[in-house]
PDB file of C-alpha atoms in Angstrom:
ATOM      1  CA  GLN J   1     -16.393   9.053  20.911  1.00 87.00           C
ATOM      2  CA  VAL J   2     -13.142   9.186  18.552  1.00 92.00           C
ATOM      3  CA  GLN J   3     -13.569   8.968  14.557  1.00 95.00           C
ATOM      4  CA  LEU J   4     -10.831   7.226  12.627  1.00 97.00           C
ATOM      5  CA  VAL J   5     -10.541   7.928   8.958  1.00 95.00           C
ATOM      6  CA  GLU J   6      -7.971   5.688   7.209  1.00 95.00           C
ATOM      7  CA  SER J   7      -6.499   6.058   3.551  1.00 94.00           C
ATOM      8  CA  GLY J   8      -3.463   4.570   1.274  1.00 96.00           C
ATOM      9  CA  GLY J   9      -4.985   1.178   0.679  1.00 94.00           C
ATOM     10  CA  GLY J  10      -4.781  -0.113  -3.042  1.00 97.00           C
ATOM     11  CA  LEU J  11      -3.372  -2.674  -5.527  1.00 98.00           C
ATOM     12  CA  VAL J  12      -0.009  -3.428  -5.411  1.00 98.00           C
ATOM     13  CA  GLN J  13       2.279  -6.419  -7.150  1.00 98.00           C
ATOM     14  CA  ALA J  14       4.451  -8.784  -4.738  1.00 98.00           C
ATOM     15  CA  GLY J  15       7.383  -7.079  -3.484  1.00 98.00           C
ATOM     16  CA  GLY J  16       5.937  -3.747  -3.709  1.00 98.00           C
ATOM     17  CA  SER J  17       5.148  -1.084  -1.045  1.00 98.00           C
ATOM     18  CA  LEU J  18       2.293   0.683   0.451  1.00 98.00           C
ATOM     19  CA  ARG J  19       1.662   3.423   3.360  1.00 98.00           C
ATOM     20  CA  LEU J  20      -1.626   3.481   5.278  1.00 98.00           C
ATOM     21  CA  SER J  21      -2.604   6.253   6.816  1.00 98.00           C
ATOM     22  CA  CYS J  22      -5.199   6.725  10.226  1.00 97.00           C
ATOM     23  CA  ALA J  23      -6.319  10.532  11.338  1.00 96.00           C
ATOM     24  CA  ALA J  24      -8.002  10.293  14.597  1.00 94.00           C
ATOM     25  CA  SER J  25     -10.532  13.252  15.653  1.00 93.00           C
ATOM     26  CA  GLY J  26     -12.783  13.442  18.868  1.00 90.00           C
ATOM     27  CA  THR J  27     -11.666  12.769  22.175  1.00 84.00           C
ATOM     28  CA  ILE J  28      -8.204  11.495  21.335  1.00 83.00           C
ATOM     29  CA  SER J  29      -6.767  12.348  24.739  1.00 84.00           C
ATOM     30  CA  SER J  30      -8.208   9.223  25.760  1.00 85.00           C
ATOM     31  CA  ILE J  31      -6.478   6.806  23.620  1.00 87.00           C
ATOM     32  CA  LYS J  32      -3.782   4.756  24.799  1.00 89.00           C
ATOM     33  CA  ILE J  33      -3.084   2.311  21.900  1.00 93.00           C
ATOM     34  CA  MET J  34      -3.470   2.956  18.096  1.00 95.00           C
ATOM     35  CA  GLY J  35      -2.948   0.195  15.844  1.00 96.00           C
ATOM     36  CA  TRP J  36      -3.613  -1.781  12.556  1.00 98.00           C
ATOM     37  CA  TYR J  37      -5.529  -4.858  12.033  1.00 98.00           C
ATOM     38  CA  ARG J  38      -6.149  -7.060   8.989  1.00 98.00           C
ATOM     39  CA  GLN J  39      -9.153  -9.305   8.120  1.00 98.00           C
ATOM     40  CA  ALA J  40      -8.853 -11.481   5.186  1.00 97.00           C
ATOM     41  CA  PRO J  41     -11.804 -13.660   3.910  1.00 92.00           C
ATOM     42  CA  GLY J  42     -12.810 -16.241   5.806  1.00 95.00           C
ATOM     43  CA  LYS J  43     -10.520 -15.618   8.550  1.00 96.00           C
ATOM     44  CA  GLN J  44     -10.547 -13.742  11.781  1.00 97.00           C
ATOM     45  CA  ARG J  45      -9.128  -9.988  12.223  1.00 97.00           C
ATOM     46  CA  GLU J  46      -5.902 -10.089  13.619  1.00 98.00           C
ATOM     47  CA  LEU J  47      -3.249  -7.574  14.934  1.00 98.00           C
ATOM     48  CA  VAL J  48      -0.844  -6.385  12.533  1.00 98.00           C
ATOM     49  CA  ALA J  49       1.051  -3.804  14.604  1.00 98.00           C
ATOM     50  CA  GLY J  50       0.171  -1.533  17.662  1.00 97.00           C
ATOM     51  CA  ILE J  51       1.877   1.669  18.998  1.00 96.00           C
ATOM     52  CA  THR J  52       0.854   2.864  22.652  1.00 93.00           C
ATOM     53  CA  SER J  53       0.948   6.537  24.090  1.00 90.00           C
ATOM     54  CA  GLY J  54       4.302   6.019  25.451  1.00 90.00           C
ATOM     55  CA  GLY J  55       5.378   4.602  22.185  1.00 91.00           C
ATOM     56  CA  THR J  56       6.039   1.056  22.698  1.00 95.00           C
ATOM     57  CA  ILE J  57       5.461  -1.266  19.493  1.00 97.00           C
ATOM     58  CA  ASN J  58       4.739  -4.502  19.016  1.00 97.00           C
ATOM     59  CA  TYR J  59       4.286  -6.353  15.445  1.00 98.00           C
ATOM     60  CA  ALA J  60       2.527  -9.476  14.463  1.00 98.00           C
ATOM     61  CA  ASP J  61       5.411 -12.227  13.701  1.00 97.00           C
ATOM     62  CA  SER J  62       4.022 -12.346   9.823  1.00 97.00           C
ATOM     63  CA  VAL J  63       5.119  -8.761   9.299  1.00 97.00           C
ATOM     64  CA  LYS J  64       8.172  -8.253  11.468  1.00 97.00           C
ATOM     65  CA  GLY J  65      10.737  -6.709   9.667  1.00 97.00           C
ATOM     66  CA  ARG J  66       8.400  -5.668   6.727  1.00 98.00           C
ATOM     67  CA  CYS J  67       6.122  -3.320   8.421  1.00 98.00           C
ATOM     68  CA  THR J  68       6.882  -0.088  10.240  1.00 98.00           C
ATOM     69  CA  ILE J  69       4.054   1.558  12.549  1.00 98.00           C
ATOM     70  CA  SER J  70       4.627   5.018  13.385  1.00 96.00           C
ATOM     71  CA  ARG J  71       2.358   8.057  14.713  1.00 93.00           C
ATOM     72  CA  ASP J  72       2.189  11.936  14.293  1.00 91.00           C
ATOM     73  CA  ASN J  73       1.155  13.031  17.817  1.00 85.00           C
ATOM     74  CA  ALA J  74       0.862  16.667  16.037  1.00 89.00           C
ATOM     75  CA  LYS J  75      -1.449  15.255  13.337  1.00 90.00           C
ATOM     76  CA  ASN J  76      -3.125  12.816  15.373  1.00 90.00           C
ATOM     77  CA  THR J  77      -2.509  10.343  12.824  1.00 94.00           C
ATOM     78  CA  VAL J  78      -0.798   6.896  12.563  1.00 96.00           C
ATOM     79  CA  TYR J  79       0.858   5.186   9.736  1.00 97.00           C
ATOM     80  CA  LEU J  80       1.811   1.792   8.818  1.00 98.00           C
ATOM     81  CA  GLN J  81       4.451   1.539   6.161  1.00 98.00           C
ATOM     82  CA  MET J  82       4.187  -1.889   4.568  1.00 98.00           C
ATOM     83  CA  ASN J  83       7.171  -3.255   2.544  1.00 98.00           C
ATOM     84  CA  SER J  84       8.084  -6.377   0.564  1.00 98.00           C
ATOM     85  CA  LEU J  85       4.299  -6.928   0.512  1.00 98.00           C
ATOM     86  CA  LYS J  86       3.139 -10.614  -0.189  1.00 97.00           C
ATOM     87  CA  PRO J  87      -0.482 -11.987  -1.541  1.00 97.00           C
ATOM     88  CA  GLU J  88      -0.949 -13.157   1.944  1.00 97.00           C
ATOM     89  CA  ASP J  89      -1.017  -9.744   2.957  1.00 98.00           C
ATOM     90  CA  THR J  90      -3.981  -9.414   1.022  1.00 98.00           C
ATOM     91  CA  ALA J  91      -7.028  -8.067   3.374  1.00 98.00           C
ATOM     92  CA  VAL J  92      -8.804  -5.179   4.617  1.00 98.00           C
ATOM     93  CA  TYR J  93      -7.165  -3.261   7.007  1.00 98.00           C
ATOM     94  CA  TYR J  94      -8.528  -1.580   9.875  1.00 98.00           C
ATOM     95  CA  CYS J  95      -7.154   0.995  12.006  1.00 98.00           C
ATOM     96  CA  ASN J  96      -7.949   0.610  15.884  1.00 97.00           C
ATOM     97  CA  ALA J  97      -7.910   2.997  18.864  1.00 96.00           C
ATOM     98  CA  ALA J  98      -8.255   1.723  22.095  1.00 94.00           C
ATOM     99  CA  GLU J  99      -9.196   3.390  25.463  1.00 90.00           C
ATOM    100  CA  VAL J 100      -7.552   1.320  28.050  1.00 87.00           C
ATOM    101  CA  GLY J 101      -8.092   1.196  31.981  1.00 86.00           C
ATOM    102  CA  THR J 102      -7.318  -1.128  34.696  1.00 86.00           C
ATOM    103  CA  ALA J 103     -10.733  -3.139  33.736  1.00 88.00           C
ATOM    104  CA  PHE J 104     -11.847  -2.324  30.482  1.00 87.00           C
ATOM    105  CA  ARG J 105     -10.804  -1.396  27.056  1.00 90.00           C
ATOM    106  CA  ARG J 106     -13.008   0.246  24.492  1.00 92.00           C
ATOM    107  CA  ASN J 107     -12.173   0.048  21.001  1.00 94.00           C
ATOM    108  CA  TYR J 108     -12.688   2.447  17.954  1.00 96.00           C
ATOM    109  CA  TRP J 109     -12.379   1.120  14.413  1.00 97.00           C
ATOM    110  CA  GLY J 110     -12.043   2.846  11.098  1.00 97.00           C
ATOM    111  CA  GLN J 111     -14.083   1.722   8.024  1.00 96.00           C
ATOM    112  CA  GLY J 112     -11.310  -0.485   6.383  1.00 96.00           C
ATOM    113  CA  THR J 113      -9.022  -0.018   3.475  1.00 97.00           C
ATOM    114  CA  GLN J 114      -8.473  -2.796   0.563  1.00 97.00           C
ATOM    115  CA  VAL J 115      -4.988  -3.742   0.494  1.00 98.00           C
ATOM    116  CA  THR J 116      -4.612  -6.206  -2.392  1.00 98.00           C
ATOM    117  CA  VAL J 117      -1.379  -7.973  -3.155  1.00 98.00           C
ATOM    118  CA  SER J 118      -0.916  -9.498  -6.872  1.00 97.00           C
ATOM    119  CA  SER J 119       1.299 -12.418  -7.477  1.00 93.00           C
TER     120      SER J 119
END
């Protein structure tokens, strides 16, 4: 089992910045991918950014150039630095950790942290 605890959400004005943190504990040696998803009211949960254990990173087109995902392996923590925030970035942000095999993916989720961007 893997436990994820997020922090860093809040209310910010458009153009501002926030840094989200996600601390992982438990059987973290099995985790291959960590990332951030978000879900706005009435919308499906979507990937924001992900980073593999090998360091490969991908971003949603909507946040490229504005967000940076990073990980501190010593602290078992993944971060999402968000700059130039827009009102459309308002959502609940969820940390995700995934065990990935040849024929399966097991996801673990944090409790979510609210990000609200005011115009």
